[in-house]
Amino acid sequence: MSERFTAIQIMQDKPVIPVIVLNDVAHAVPMARALLAGGLRMLEITMRTSAALACMRAISKDVPQAIVGAGTVRCAADAEAAASAGARFFVSPGYTKDVGTACKEMRLPLLPGVATSSEIMMAQEDGLKQLKFFPAMQAGGIGMLKAWSGPFADIQFCPTGGVTLENAPQLLALPNVAVVGGTWLTPQDVMERGDWAKITEMAKEASSLSR
Ligand code: 3PG
C-alpha cells in the first residue's frame, strides 16, 4: 500500500504544484523525472487529454518517488478512474458534493476549486479546508485572497490560473496561501523537443521560492 498524504501535507510539501497537460504518454516518465530532479514530487496530471490516465499509470509505475495527483477532476467517475491509474490526490476546478463524497470514500485528499465565498462555505460545510482558488488571477487574485483572510482565516488556498514565476512570490507571501499551482513549468514546446534539463531548471527555480 503506498503512503497516504493529507491535503495539508500535499500543500506544504513545496511552494509549487506543477499542473501538467500531457498529450503524449512518451513524455510522462521523463517529465516526472525532470520535475523530481528539480525538487518537486507532488505532480498534478490534468484529466483533460486522452493520454492522462496512461500517463498516471506510467509515472506511478516507473517513478515511484513522484506523488501522482489527478487534476481537472469534474465528477466522481473521473476521481475513481484516476485512483485506479495511481492518483493519490485530486484537484478539481470546482466543487460538487459528488466529487467530495467519492474522494472521501476512497480516503484520498481533494483540493477543490473555489472562486466565491459561497463555494468556500459549501466546501467548508463538507469538512474541506484546503482549497484551490481557480482561476486565481482572473477571479480577483491577491485582493481576493486578502479579503477572504478575514472571514475564512482557517482556510489555506492554492491559487492556480495565471500564476507565473514572477507573481508567485507575492501570492506565497500571503498568510492564507500555502502553495501555488501552474502550468508554466511544463510548456508544451519544451516537452515536444524533449528539453528535460530546461524543465528541471524551472522546477529548481520553483522549489526555491520562499513562503
Ligand atoms: C488549469 O487548471 O488550467 C490551471 O489552473 C492552469 O492555469 P495556468 O495555465 O494559468 O497555470
PDB file of C-alpha atoms and ligand atoms in Angstrom:
ATOM      1  CA  MET A   1       0.000   0.000   0.000  1.00  0.00           C
ATOM      2  CA  SER A   2       1.516   3.365  -0.946  1.00  0.00           C
ATOM      3  CA  GLU A   3       1.957   6.108   1.631  1.00  0.00           C
ATOM      4  CA  ARG A   4      -1.093   8.308   2.129  1.00  0.00           C
ATOM      5  CA  PHE A   5      -0.879  12.087   2.280  1.00  0.00           C
ATOM      6  CA  THR A   6      -3.283  14.621   3.723  1.00  0.00           C
ATOM      7  CA  ALA A   7      -4.321  17.738   1.824  1.00  0.00           C
ATOM      8  CA  ILE A   8      -2.167  19.816   4.200  1.00  0.00           C
ATOM      9  CA  GLN A   9       0.889  17.649   3.543  1.00  0.00           C
ATOM     10  CA  ILE A  10       0.389  17.974  -0.198  1.00  0.00           C
ATOM     11  CA  MET A  11       0.138  21.746   0.078  1.00  0.00           C
ATOM     12  CA  GLN A  12       3.080  22.099   2.426  1.00  0.00           C
ATOM     13  CA  ASP A  13       5.496  19.864   0.535  1.00  0.00           C
ATOM     14  CA  LYS A  14       6.905  22.530  -1.822  1.00  0.00           C
ATOM     15  CA  PRO A  15       5.850  26.072  -2.801  1.00  0.00           C
ATOM     16  CA  VAL A  16       4.574  24.982  -6.222  1.00  0.00           C
ATOM     17  CA  ILE A  17       2.423  22.141  -7.558  1.00  0.00           C
ATOM     18  CA  PRO A  18       3.076  21.776 -11.280  1.00  0.00           C
ATOM     19  CA  VAL A  19      -0.130  21.488 -13.320  1.00  0.00           C
ATOM     20  CA  ILE A  20       0.735  19.206 -16.202  1.00  0.00           C
ATOM     21  CA  VAL A  21      -1.071  18.750 -19.509  1.00  0.00           C
ATOM     22  CA  LEU A  22       0.289  15.634 -21.210  1.00  0.00           C
ATOM     23  CA  ASN A  23      -0.715  14.814 -24.774  1.00  0.00           C
ATOM     24  CA  ASP A  24       1.817  12.053 -25.288  1.00  0.00           C
ATOM     25  CA  VAL A  25       2.369   9.160 -22.903  1.00  0.00           C
ATOM     26  CA  ALA A  26       6.022   9.030 -24.001  1.00  0.00           C
ATOM     27  CA  HIS A  27       6.535  12.371 -22.240  1.00  0.00           C
ATOM     28  CA  ALA A  28       5.148  11.242 -18.885  1.00  0.00           C
ATOM     29  CA  VAL A  29       8.115   9.473 -17.312  1.00  0.00           C
ATOM     30  CA  PRO A  30      10.912  11.815 -18.498  1.00  0.00           C
ATOM     31  CA  MET A  31       8.806  14.814 -17.457  1.00  0.00           C
ATOM     32  CA  ALA A  32       8.183  13.361 -13.983  1.00  0.00           C
ATOM     33  CA  ARG A  33      11.894  12.544 -13.584  1.00  0.00           C
ATOM     34  CA  ALA A  34      12.822  16.069 -14.685  1.00  0.00           C
ATOM     35  CA  LEU A  35      10.475  17.674 -12.145  1.00  0.00           C
ATOM     36  CA  LEU A  36      11.693  15.332  -9.416  1.00  0.00           C
ATOM     37  CA  ALA A  37      15.308  16.241 -10.214  1.00  0.00           C
ATOM     38  CA  GLY A  38      14.268  19.860  -9.702  1.00  0.00           C
ATOM     39  CA  GLY A  39      12.869  19.075  -6.256  1.00  0.00           C
ATOM     40  CA  LEU A  40       9.136  18.707  -6.996  1.00  0.00           C
ATOM     41  CA  ARG A  41       7.311  15.446  -6.294  1.00  0.00           C
ATOM     42  CA  MET A  42       3.629  16.418  -5.975  1.00  0.00           C
ATOM     43  CA  LEU A  43       2.583  16.307  -9.640  1.00  0.00           C
ATOM     44  CA  GLU A  44      -0.897  17.237 -10.856  1.00  0.00           C
ATOM     45  CA  ILE A  45      -1.649  15.445 -14.122  1.00  0.00           C
ATOM     46  CA  THR A  46      -4.720  17.053 -15.660  1.00  0.00           C
ATOM     47  CA  MET A  47      -7.508  14.777 -16.896  1.00  0.00           C
ATOM     48  CA  ARG A  48      -8.086  16.859 -19.976  1.00  0.00           C
ATOM     49  CA  THR A  49      -6.255  14.749 -22.516  1.00  0.00           C
ATOM     50  CA  SER A  50      -6.886  11.211 -23.709  1.00  0.00           C
ATOM     51  CA  ALA A  51      -3.363  10.289 -22.568  1.00  0.00           C
ATOM     52  CA  ALA A  52      -3.871  11.401 -18.944  1.00  0.00           C
ATOM     53  CA  LEU A  53      -4.736   8.046 -17.354  1.00  0.00           C
ATOM     54  CA  ALA A  54      -1.963   6.197 -19.203  1.00  0.00           C
ATOM     55  CA  CYS A  55       0.469   8.926 -18.078  1.00  0.00           C
ATOM     56  CA  MET A  56      -0.604   8.498 -14.438  1.00  0.00           C
ATOM     57  CA  ARG A  57      -0.097   4.739 -14.720  1.00  0.00           C
ATOM     58  CA  ALA A  58       3.343   5.145 -16.310  1.00  0.00           C
ATOM     59  CA  ILE A  59       4.577   7.616 -13.698  1.00  0.00           C
ATOM     60  CA  SER A  60       3.180   5.601 -10.774  1.00  0.00           C
ATOM     61  CA  LYS A  61       4.967   2.505 -12.030  1.00  0.00           C
ATOM     62  CA  ASP A  62       8.297   3.933 -13.223  1.00  0.00           C
ATOM     63  CA  VAL A  63       8.804   6.972 -10.957  1.00  0.00           C
ATOM     64  CA  PRO A  64       7.622   5.786  -7.543  1.00  0.00           C
ATOM     65  CA  GLN A  65       9.161   8.776  -5.733  1.00  0.00           C
ATOM     66  CA  ALA A  66       6.720  11.068  -7.553  1.00  0.00           C
ATOM     67  CA  ILE A  67       3.307  11.520  -5.918  1.00  0.00           C
ATOM     68  CA  VAL A  68       0.789  11.456  -8.736  1.00  0.00           C
ATOM     69  CA  GLY A  69      -2.270  13.662  -8.403  1.00  0.00           C
ATOM     70  CA  ALA A  70      -5.171  13.996 -10.815  1.00  0.00           C
ATOM     71  CA  GLY A  71      -6.231  17.475 -11.903  1.00  0.00           C
ATOM     72  CA  THR A  72      -9.359  18.593 -13.773  1.00  0.00           C
ATOM     73  CA  VAL A  73     -11.457  16.063 -11.819  1.00  0.00           C
ATOM     74  CA  ARG A  74     -15.037  17.021 -12.763  1.00  0.00           C
ATOM     75  CA  CYS A  75     -17.081  14.071 -11.489  1.00  0.00           C
ATOM     76  CA  ALA A  76     -16.864  11.061  -9.200  1.00  0.00           C
ATOM     77  CA  ALA A  77     -16.078   8.769 -12.148  1.00  0.00           C
ATOM     78  CA  ASP A  78     -13.020  10.909 -13.008  1.00  0.00           C
ATOM     79  CA  ALA A  79     -11.713  10.521  -9.452  1.00  0.00           C
ATOM     80  CA  GLU A  80     -12.324   6.766  -9.453  1.00  0.00           C
ATOM     81  CA  ALA A  81     -10.592   6.283 -12.826  1.00  0.00           C
ATOM     82  CA  ALA A  82      -7.644   8.389 -11.669  1.00  0.00           C
ATOM     83  CA  ALA A  83      -7.300   6.437  -8.420  1.00  0.00           C
ATOM     84  CA  SER A  84      -7.216   3.185 -10.405  1.00  0.00           C
ATOM     85  CA  ALA A  85      -4.428   4.704 -12.516  1.00  0.00           C
ATOM     86  CA  GLY A  86      -2.378   5.522  -9.408  1.00  0.00           C
ATOM     87  CA  ALA A  87      -3.525   9.025  -8.408  1.00  0.00           C
ATOM     88  CA  ARG A  88      -3.070   9.724  -4.694  1.00  0.00           C
ATOM     89  CA  PHE A  89      -4.684  13.148  -4.548  1.00  0.00           C
ATOM     90  CA  PHE A  90      -7.248  15.062  -6.564  1.00  0.00           C
ATOM     91  CA  VAL A  91      -7.627  18.631  -7.716  1.00  0.00           C
ATOM     92  CA  SER A  92     -10.893  19.853  -9.223  1.00  0.00           C
ATOM     93  CA  PRO A  93     -11.710  23.134 -10.979  1.00  0.00           C
ATOM     94  CA  GLY A  94     -14.884  23.486  -8.877  1.00  0.00           C
ATOM     95  CA  TYR A  95     -16.650  21.665  -6.078  1.00  0.00           C
ATOM     96  CA  THR A  96     -19.591  19.253  -6.060  1.00  0.00           C
ATOM     97  CA  LYS A  97     -20.783  17.051  -3.224  1.00  0.00           C
ATOM     98  CA  ASP A  98     -20.482  14.015  -5.503  1.00  0.00           C
ATOM     99  CA  VAL A  99     -16.789  14.605  -6.112  1.00  0.00           C
ATOM    100  CA  GLY A 100     -16.266  15.340  -2.403  1.00  0.00           C
ATOM    101  CA  THR A 101     -18.029  12.121  -1.370  1.00  0.00           C
ATOM    102  CA  ALA A 102     -16.158   9.966  -3.897  1.00  0.00           C
ATOM    103  CA  CYS A 103     -12.778  11.221  -2.640  1.00  0.00           C
ATOM    104  CA  LYS A 104     -13.821  10.785   0.991  1.00  0.00           C
ATOM    105  CA  GLU A 105     -14.926   7.211   0.311  1.00  0.00           C
ATOM    106  CA  MET A 106     -11.552   6.450  -1.281  1.00  0.00           C
ATOM    107  CA  ARG A 107      -9.861   8.181   1.686  1.00  0.00           C
ATOM    108  CA  LEU A 108      -7.828  10.307  -0.720  1.00  0.00           C
ATOM    109  CA  PRO A 109      -7.449  14.075  -0.399  1.00  0.00           C
ATOM    110  CA  LEU A 110      -9.204  16.579  -2.638  1.00  0.00           C
ATOM    111  CA  LEU A 111      -8.253  20.194  -3.241  1.00  0.00           C
ATOM    112  CA  PRO A 112     -11.491  21.514  -4.728  1.00  0.00           C
ATOM    113  CA  GLY A 113     -11.604  24.700  -6.749  1.00  0.00           C
ATOM    114  CA  VAL A 114     -13.483  27.736  -5.438  1.00  0.00           C
ATOM    115  CA  ALA A 115     -13.882  31.251  -6.763  1.00  0.00           C
ATOM    116  CA  THR A 116     -16.603  32.707  -4.500  1.00  0.00           C
ATOM    117  CA  SER A 117     -17.383  32.928  -0.782  1.00  0.00           C
ATOM    118  CA  SER A 118     -20.436  30.677  -1.198  1.00  0.00           C
ATOM    119  CA  GLU A 119     -18.292  27.970  -2.766  1.00  0.00           C
ATOM    120  CA  ILE A 120     -15.844  28.211   0.130  1.00  0.00           C
ATOM    121  CA  MET A 121     -18.756  27.811   2.549  1.00  0.00           C
ATOM    122  CA  MET A 122     -20.062  24.750   0.692  1.00  0.00           C
ATOM    123  CA  ALA A 123     -16.657  23.063   0.730  1.00  0.00           C
ATOM    124  CA  GLN A 124     -16.177  24.042   4.378  1.00  0.00           C
ATOM    125  CA  GLU A 125     -19.560  22.508   5.297  1.00  0.00           C
ATOM    126  CA  ASP A 126     -18.245  19.231   3.910  1.00  0.00           C
ATOM    127  CA  GLY A 127     -15.103  19.447   6.032  1.00  0.00           C
ATOM    128  CA  LEU A 128     -12.694  20.758   3.386  1.00  0.00           C
ATOM    129  CA  LYS A 129     -10.289  23.500   4.464  1.00  0.00           C
ATOM    130  CA  GLN A 130      -7.529  23.229   1.875  1.00  0.00           C
ATOM    131  CA  LEU A 131      -8.892  24.684  -1.339  1.00  0.00           C
ATOM    132  CA  LYS A 132      -7.702  25.619  -4.804  1.00  0.00           C
ATOM    133  CA  PHE A 133      -8.545  29.191  -5.810  1.00  0.00           C
ATOM    134  CA  PHE A 134      -9.338  28.922  -9.510  1.00  0.00           C
ATOM    135  CA  PRO A 135      -8.963  30.774 -11.798  1.00  0.00           C
ATOM    136  CA  ALA A 136      -6.971  32.807  -9.298  1.00  0.00           C
ATOM    137  CA  MET A 137      -5.570  35.756 -11.200  1.00  0.00           C
ATOM    138  CA  GLN A 138      -8.690  36.111 -13.359  1.00  0.00           C
ATOM    139  CA  ALA A 139     -11.079  35.902 -10.368  1.00  0.00           C
ATOM    140  CA  GLY A 140      -9.566  38.550  -8.111  1.00  0.00           C
ATOM    141  CA  GLY A 141      -6.008  37.418  -7.379  1.00  0.00           C
ATOM    142  CA  ILE A 142      -4.190  38.891  -4.425  1.00  0.00           C
ATOM    143  CA  GLY A 143      -7.002  41.298  -3.488  1.00  0.00           C
ATOM    144  CA  MET A 144      -9.488  38.442  -3.254  1.00  0.00           C
ATOM    145  CA  LEU A 145      -7.154  36.332  -1.100  1.00  0.00           C
ATOM    146  CA  LYS A 146      -6.616  39.285   1.245  1.00  0.00           C
ATOM    147  CA  ALA A 147     -10.374  39.846   1.502  1.00  0.00           C
ATOM    148  CA  TRP A 148     -11.018  36.153   2.247  1.00  0.00           C
ATOM    149  CA  SER A 149      -8.385  36.088   5.020  1.00  0.00           C
ATOM    150  CA  GLY A 150     -10.865  37.860   7.338  1.00  0.00           C
ATOM    151  CA  PRO A 151     -13.996  35.674   7.202  1.00  0.00           C
ATOM    152  CA  PHE A 152     -12.145  32.499   6.191  1.00  0.00           C
ATOM    153  CA  ALA A 153      -8.995  32.754   8.305  1.00  0.00           C
ATOM    154  CA  ASP A 154      -8.814  28.971   8.756  1.00  0.00           C
ATOM    155  CA  ILE A 155      -8.745  28.163   5.018  1.00  0.00           C
ATOM    156  CA  GLN A 156      -5.499  27.528   3.135  1.00  0.00           C
ATOM    157  CA  PHE A 157      -5.536  28.265  -0.581  1.00  0.00           C
ATOM    158  CA  CYS A 158      -3.641  27.027  -3.600  1.00  0.00           C
ATOM    159  CA  PRO A 159      -4.098  29.802  -6.180  1.00  0.00           C
ATOM    160  CA  THR A 160      -3.964  28.406  -9.714  1.00  0.00           C
ATOM    161  CA  GLY A 161      -4.703  30.052 -13.052  1.00  0.00           C
ATOM    162  CA  GLY A 162      -2.497  32.854 -14.304  1.00  0.00           C
ATOM    163  CA  VAL A 163       0.249  32.137 -11.761  1.00  0.00           C
ATOM    164  CA  THR A 164       3.822  32.630 -13.002  1.00  0.00           C
ATOM    165  CA  LEU A 165       7.335  32.605 -11.576  1.00  0.00           C
ATOM    166  CA  GLU A 166       7.031  36.401 -11.433  1.00  0.00           C
ATOM    167  CA  ASN A 167       3.776  36.726  -9.464  1.00  0.00           C
ATOM    168  CA  ALA A 168       4.186  33.559  -7.335  1.00  0.00           C
ATOM    169  CA  PRO A 169       6.294  35.301  -4.621  1.00  0.00           C
ATOM    170  CA  GLN A 170       3.545  37.875  -3.903  1.00  0.00           C
ATOM    171  CA  LEU A 171       0.955  35.111  -3.633  1.00  0.00           C
ATOM    172  CA  LEU A 172       3.162  32.904  -1.448  1.00  0.00           C
ATOM    173  CA  ALA A 173       3.774  35.827   0.907  1.00  0.00           C
ATOM    174  CA  LEU A 174       0.079  35.862   1.875  1.00  0.00           C
ATOM    175  CA  PRO A 175      -0.677  34.023   5.139  1.00  0.00           C
ATOM    176  CA  ASN A 176      -3.606  32.093   3.625  1.00  0.00           C
ATOM    177  CA  VAL A 177      -1.610  30.831   0.634  1.00  0.00           C
ATOM    178  CA  ALA A 178       0.171  27.533   1.305  1.00  0.00           C
ATOM    179  CA  VAL A 179       1.220  26.713  -2.246  1.00  0.00           C
ATOM    180  CA  VAL A 180       0.570  27.851  -5.815  1.00  0.00           C
ATOM    181  CA  GLY A 181      -0.179  25.789  -8.925  1.00  0.00           C
ATOM    182  CA  GLY A 182       0.611  26.403 -12.559  1.00  0.00           C
ATOM    183  CA  THR A 183       1.427  25.103 -15.978  1.00  0.00           C
ATOM    184  CA  TRP A 184       4.400  27.409 -16.509  1.00  0.00           C
ATOM    185  CA  LEU A 185       6.905  24.686 -15.505  1.00  0.00           C
ATOM    186  CA  THR A 186       5.885  22.284 -18.255  1.00  0.00           C
ATOM    187  CA  PRO A 187       5.429  24.219 -21.514  1.00  0.00           C
ATOM    188  CA  GLN A 188       4.236  22.114 -24.440  1.00  0.00           C
ATOM    189  CA  ASP A 189       7.053  23.219 -26.763  1.00  0.00           C
ATOM    190  CA  VAL A 190       9.730  22.311 -24.207  1.00  0.00           C
ATOM    191  CA  MET A 191       8.194  18.836 -23.750  1.00  0.00           C
ATOM    192  CA  GLU A 192       7.820  18.380 -27.522  1.00  0.00           C
ATOM    193  CA  ARG A 193      11.520  18.977 -28.046  1.00  0.00           C
ATOM    194  CA  GLY A 194      12.436  16.778 -25.077  1.00  0.00           C
ATOM    195  CA  ASP A 195      14.344  19.510 -23.263  1.00  0.00           C
ATOM    196  CA  TRP A 196      14.042  17.859 -19.853  1.00  0.00           C
ATOM    197  CA  ALA A 197      17.012  19.814 -18.494  1.00  0.00           C
ATOM    198  CA  LYS A 198      15.001  23.017 -19.012  1.00  0.00           C
ATOM    199  CA  ILE A 199      12.108  21.532 -17.014  1.00  0.00           C
ATOM    200  CA  THR A 200      14.486  20.581 -14.198  1.00  0.00           C
ATOM    201  CA  GLU A 201      15.871  24.127 -14.213  1.00  0.00           C
ATOM    202  CA  MET A 202      12.369  25.632 -13.963  1.00  0.00           C
ATOM    203  CA  ALA A 203      11.435  23.152 -11.227  1.00  0.00           C
ATOM    204  CA  LYS A 204      14.538  24.171  -9.256  1.00  0.00           C
ATOM    205  CA  GLU A 205      13.561  27.850  -9.514  1.00  0.00           C
ATOM    206  CA  ALA A 206      10.046  26.977  -8.357  1.00  0.00           C
ATOM    207  CA  SER A 207      11.250  24.788  -5.480  1.00  0.00           C
ATOM    208  CA  SER A 208      13.428  27.568  -4.142  1.00  0.00           C
ATOM    209  CA  LEU A 209      10.644  30.181  -3.944  1.00  0.00           C
ATOM    210  CA  SER A 210      10.203  31.253  -0.337  1.00  0.00           C
ATOM    211  CA  ARG A 211       6.919  31.369   1.527  1.00  0.00           C
TER     212      ARG A 211
HETATM  213  C1  3PG B   1      -5.572  24.860 -15.108  1.00  0.00           C
HETATM  214  O1  3PG B   1      -6.193  24.033 -14.495  1.00  0.00           O
HETATM  215  O2  3PG B   1      -5.661  25.103 -16.333  1.00  0.00           O
HETATM  216  C2  3PG B   1      -4.621  25.601 -14.315  1.00  0.00           C
HETATM  217  O3  3PG B   1      -5.202  26.323 -13.376  1.00  0.00           O
HETATM  218  C3  3PG B   1      -3.512  26.213 -15.020  1.00  0.00           C
HETATM  219  O4  3PG B   1      -3.569  27.554 -15.210  1.00  0.00           O
HETATM  220  P1  3PG B   1      -2.304  28.253 -15.880  1.00  0.00           P
HETATM  221  O5  3PG B   1      -2.111  27.610 -17.229  1.00  0.00           O
HETATM  222  O6  3PG B   1      -2.683  29.707 -15.988  1.00  0.00           O
HETATM  223  O7  3PG B   1      -1.120  27.996 -14.976  1.00  0.00           O
END
